XYZ file of N, CA and C in Angstrom:
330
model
N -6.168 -46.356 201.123
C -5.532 -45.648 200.028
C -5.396 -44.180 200.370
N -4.597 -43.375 199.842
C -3.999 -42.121 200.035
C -4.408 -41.321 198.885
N -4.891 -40.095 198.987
C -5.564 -39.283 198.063
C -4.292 -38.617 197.475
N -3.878 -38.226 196.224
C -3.084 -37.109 196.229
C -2.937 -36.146 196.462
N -2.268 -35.193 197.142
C -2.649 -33.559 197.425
C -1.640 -33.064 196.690
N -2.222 -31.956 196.064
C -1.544 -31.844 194.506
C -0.537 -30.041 195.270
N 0.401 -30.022 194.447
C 0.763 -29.097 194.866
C 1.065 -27.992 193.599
N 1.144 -26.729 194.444
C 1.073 -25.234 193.258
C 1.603 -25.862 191.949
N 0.698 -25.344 190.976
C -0.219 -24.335 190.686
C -1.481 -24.734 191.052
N -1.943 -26.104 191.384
C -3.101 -26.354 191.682
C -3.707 -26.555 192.958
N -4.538 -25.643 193.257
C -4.809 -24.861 194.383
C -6.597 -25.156 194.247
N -6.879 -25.451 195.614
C -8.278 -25.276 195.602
C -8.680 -24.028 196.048
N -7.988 -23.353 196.767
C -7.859 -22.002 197.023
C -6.466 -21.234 197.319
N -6.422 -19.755 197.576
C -5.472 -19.779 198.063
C -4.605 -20.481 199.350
N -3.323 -20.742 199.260
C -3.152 -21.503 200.455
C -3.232 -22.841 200.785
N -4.288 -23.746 199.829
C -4.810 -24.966 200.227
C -4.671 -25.721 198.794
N -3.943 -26.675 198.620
C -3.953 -27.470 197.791
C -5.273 -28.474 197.384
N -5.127 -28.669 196.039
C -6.283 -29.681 195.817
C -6.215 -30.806 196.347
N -7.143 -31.497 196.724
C -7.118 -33.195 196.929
C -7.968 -33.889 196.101
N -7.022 -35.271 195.761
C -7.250 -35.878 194.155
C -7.340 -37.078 194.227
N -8.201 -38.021 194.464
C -8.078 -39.397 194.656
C -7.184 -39.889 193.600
N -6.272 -41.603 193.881
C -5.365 -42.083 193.289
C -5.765 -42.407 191.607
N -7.614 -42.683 192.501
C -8.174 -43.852 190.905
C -9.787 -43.034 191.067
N -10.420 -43.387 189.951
C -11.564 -43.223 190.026
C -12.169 -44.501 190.337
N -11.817 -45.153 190.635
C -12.261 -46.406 191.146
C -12.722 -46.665 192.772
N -12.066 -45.708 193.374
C -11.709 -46.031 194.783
C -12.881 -45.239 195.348
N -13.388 -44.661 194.519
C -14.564 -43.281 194.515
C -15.854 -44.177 194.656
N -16.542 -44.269 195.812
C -17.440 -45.074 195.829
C -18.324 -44.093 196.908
N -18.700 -43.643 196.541
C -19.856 -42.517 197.303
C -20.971 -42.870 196.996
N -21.980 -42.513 197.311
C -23.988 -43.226 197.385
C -23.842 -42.443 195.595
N -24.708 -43.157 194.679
C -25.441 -42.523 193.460
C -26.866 -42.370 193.788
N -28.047 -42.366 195.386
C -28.957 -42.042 195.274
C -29.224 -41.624 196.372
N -30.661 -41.570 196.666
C -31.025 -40.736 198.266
C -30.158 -39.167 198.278
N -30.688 -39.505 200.085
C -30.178 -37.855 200.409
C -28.714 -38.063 201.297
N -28.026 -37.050 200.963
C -26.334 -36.892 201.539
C -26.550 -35.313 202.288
N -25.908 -35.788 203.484
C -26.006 -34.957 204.512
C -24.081 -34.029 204.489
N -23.628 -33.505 204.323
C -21.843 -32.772 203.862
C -22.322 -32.612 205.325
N -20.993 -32.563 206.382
C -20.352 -32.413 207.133
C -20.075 -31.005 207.270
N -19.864 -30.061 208.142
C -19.565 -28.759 207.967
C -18.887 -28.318 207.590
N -17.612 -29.276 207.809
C -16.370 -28.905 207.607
C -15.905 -28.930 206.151
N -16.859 -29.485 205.454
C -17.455 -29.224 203.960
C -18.357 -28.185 203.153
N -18.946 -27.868 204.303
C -20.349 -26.977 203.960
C -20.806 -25.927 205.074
N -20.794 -24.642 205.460
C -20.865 -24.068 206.184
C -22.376 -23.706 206.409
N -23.068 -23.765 205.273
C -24.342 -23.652 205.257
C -25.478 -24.424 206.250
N -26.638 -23.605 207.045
C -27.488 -24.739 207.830
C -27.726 -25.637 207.108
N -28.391 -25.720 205.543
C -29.121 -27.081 205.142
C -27.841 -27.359 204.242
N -27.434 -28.591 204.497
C -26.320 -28.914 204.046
C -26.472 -30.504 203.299
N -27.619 -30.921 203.240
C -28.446 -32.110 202.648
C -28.643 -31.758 201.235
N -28.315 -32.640 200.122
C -28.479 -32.723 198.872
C -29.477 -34.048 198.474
N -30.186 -33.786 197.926
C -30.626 -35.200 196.917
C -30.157 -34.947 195.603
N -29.436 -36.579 195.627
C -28.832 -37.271 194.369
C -29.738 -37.223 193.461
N -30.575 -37.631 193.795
C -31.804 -37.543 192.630
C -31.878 -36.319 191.677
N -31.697 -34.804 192.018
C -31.999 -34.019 191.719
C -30.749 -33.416 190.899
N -30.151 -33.606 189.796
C -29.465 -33.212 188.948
C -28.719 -31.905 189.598
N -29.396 -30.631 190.003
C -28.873 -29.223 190.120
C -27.989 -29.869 191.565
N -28.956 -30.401 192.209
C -28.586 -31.119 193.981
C -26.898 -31.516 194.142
N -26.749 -32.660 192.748
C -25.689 -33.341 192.662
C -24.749 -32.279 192.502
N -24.677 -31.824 191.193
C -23.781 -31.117 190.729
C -23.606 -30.576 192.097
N -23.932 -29.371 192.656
C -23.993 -28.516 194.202
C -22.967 -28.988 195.289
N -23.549 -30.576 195.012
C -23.050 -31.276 196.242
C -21.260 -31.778 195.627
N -21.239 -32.214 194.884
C -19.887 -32.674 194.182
C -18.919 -31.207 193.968
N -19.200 -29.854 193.773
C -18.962 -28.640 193.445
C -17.890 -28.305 195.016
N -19.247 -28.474 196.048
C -18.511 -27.876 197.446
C -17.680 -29.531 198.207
N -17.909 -30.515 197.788
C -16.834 -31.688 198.124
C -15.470 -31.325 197.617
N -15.640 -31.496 196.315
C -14.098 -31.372 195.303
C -13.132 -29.971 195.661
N -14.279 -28.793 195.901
C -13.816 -27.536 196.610
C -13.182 -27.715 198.001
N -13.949 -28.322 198.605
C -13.369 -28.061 200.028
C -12.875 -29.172 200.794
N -12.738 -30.391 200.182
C -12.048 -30.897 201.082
C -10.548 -31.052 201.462
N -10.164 -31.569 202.636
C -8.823 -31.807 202.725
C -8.269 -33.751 203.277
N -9.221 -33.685 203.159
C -8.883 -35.262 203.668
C -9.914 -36.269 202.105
N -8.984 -37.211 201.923
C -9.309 -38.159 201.006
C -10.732 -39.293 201.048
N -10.340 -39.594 202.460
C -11.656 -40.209 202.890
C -13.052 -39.468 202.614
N -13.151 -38.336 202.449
C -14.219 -37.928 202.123
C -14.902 -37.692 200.795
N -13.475 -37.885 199.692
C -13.276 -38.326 198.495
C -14.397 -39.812 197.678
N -13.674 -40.466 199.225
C -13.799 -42.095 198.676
C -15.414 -42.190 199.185
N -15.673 -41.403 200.533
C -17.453 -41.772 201.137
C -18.281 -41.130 200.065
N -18.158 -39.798 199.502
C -18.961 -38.732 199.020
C -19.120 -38.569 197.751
N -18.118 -39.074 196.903
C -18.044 -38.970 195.222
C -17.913 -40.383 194.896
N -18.723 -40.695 193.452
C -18.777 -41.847 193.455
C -17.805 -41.701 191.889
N -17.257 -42.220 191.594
C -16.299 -42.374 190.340
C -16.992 -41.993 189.025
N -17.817 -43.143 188.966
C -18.840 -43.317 187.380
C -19.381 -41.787 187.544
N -20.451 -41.197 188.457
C -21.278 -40.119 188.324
C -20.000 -39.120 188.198
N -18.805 -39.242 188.881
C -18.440 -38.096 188.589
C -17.839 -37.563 187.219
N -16.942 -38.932 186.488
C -16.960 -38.869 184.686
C -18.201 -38.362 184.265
N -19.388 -38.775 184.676
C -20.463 -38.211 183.752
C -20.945 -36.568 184.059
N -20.801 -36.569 185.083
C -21.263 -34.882 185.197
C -19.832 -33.865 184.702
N -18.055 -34.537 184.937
C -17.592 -33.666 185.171
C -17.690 -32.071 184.179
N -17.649 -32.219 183.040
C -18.168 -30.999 182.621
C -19.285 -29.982 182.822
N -20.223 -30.739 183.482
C -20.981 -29.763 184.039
C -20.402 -29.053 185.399
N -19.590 -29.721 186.481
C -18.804 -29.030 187.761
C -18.672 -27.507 187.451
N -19.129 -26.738 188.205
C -18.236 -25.036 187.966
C -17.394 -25.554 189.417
N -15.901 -25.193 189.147
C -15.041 -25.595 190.193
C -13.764 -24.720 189.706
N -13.065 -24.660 190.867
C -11.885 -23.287 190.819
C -10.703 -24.342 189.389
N -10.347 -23.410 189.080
C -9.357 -23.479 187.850
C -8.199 -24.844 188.518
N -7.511 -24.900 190.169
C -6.608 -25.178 190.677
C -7.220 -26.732 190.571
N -8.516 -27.387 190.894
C -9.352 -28.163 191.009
C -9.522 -29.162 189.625
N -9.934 -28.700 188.942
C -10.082 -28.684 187.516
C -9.159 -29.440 186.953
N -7.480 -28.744 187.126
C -6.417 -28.909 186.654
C -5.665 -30.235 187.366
N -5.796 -29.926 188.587
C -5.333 -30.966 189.436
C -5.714 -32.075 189.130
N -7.494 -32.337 188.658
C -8.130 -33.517 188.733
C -7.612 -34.011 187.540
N -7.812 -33.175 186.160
C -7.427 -33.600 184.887
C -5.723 -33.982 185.104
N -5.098 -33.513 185.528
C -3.959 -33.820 185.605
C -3.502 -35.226 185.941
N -4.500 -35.724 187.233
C -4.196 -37.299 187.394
C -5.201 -38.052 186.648
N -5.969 -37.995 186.135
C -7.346 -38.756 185.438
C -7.404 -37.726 184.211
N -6.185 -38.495 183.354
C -6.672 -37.524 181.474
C -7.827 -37.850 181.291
N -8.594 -38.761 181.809
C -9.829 -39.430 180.929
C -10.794 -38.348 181.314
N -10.660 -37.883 182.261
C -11.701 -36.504 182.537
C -11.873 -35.504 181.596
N -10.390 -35.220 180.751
C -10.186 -34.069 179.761
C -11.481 -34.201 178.981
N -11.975 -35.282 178.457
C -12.208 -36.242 177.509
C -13.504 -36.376 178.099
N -14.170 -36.214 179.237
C -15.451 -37.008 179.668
C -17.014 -36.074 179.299
């Protein structure tokens, strides 16, 4: 499956469009243990989150939804259900936000 990459106004940054999976379904990322982000996600040395840890998650879902550019990392790293349930807690750029609500109204709402 093919992620959407959303185009202006919704921006994950300048320059870089958001990326938006098709479904929340397809979103099948771990809901426990520890997740190791890739650099190219996370520039930081400790780049390991535990799921377990509420502040952890949020953190870890914050710099995924921020920075990625490829979908697959969508579908390994975020899991659908956890992400309806936290999304109001996410602090995430305005472009992000919009993009996501834009294909998944049910987020407006979650």
């Amino acid at each position: 499956m093919q992620a959407v990459v959303s185009t202006a106004p919704h921006l994950a940054r300048p320059g870089r469009p958001a990326v938006v999976a098709r479904t929340l379904a397809e979103l099948a990322g771990p809901t426990r243990g520890v997740v190791e982000l890739p650099v190219r996600l996370m520039w930081n040395a400790d780049r390991t989150f535990d799921l377990g840890d509420p502040d952890q998650l949020l953190w870890m879902y914050e710099n995924v939804l921020r920075e990625t550019t490829r979908a697959e990392d969508l579908r390994h790293l975020i899991n659908g259900r956890t992400l309806r349930r936290v999304w109001r807690r996410l602090n995430l750029p305005r472009g992000v936000r919009q993009a996501w609500e834009s294909r998944h109204r049910g987020l407006r709402t979650a």
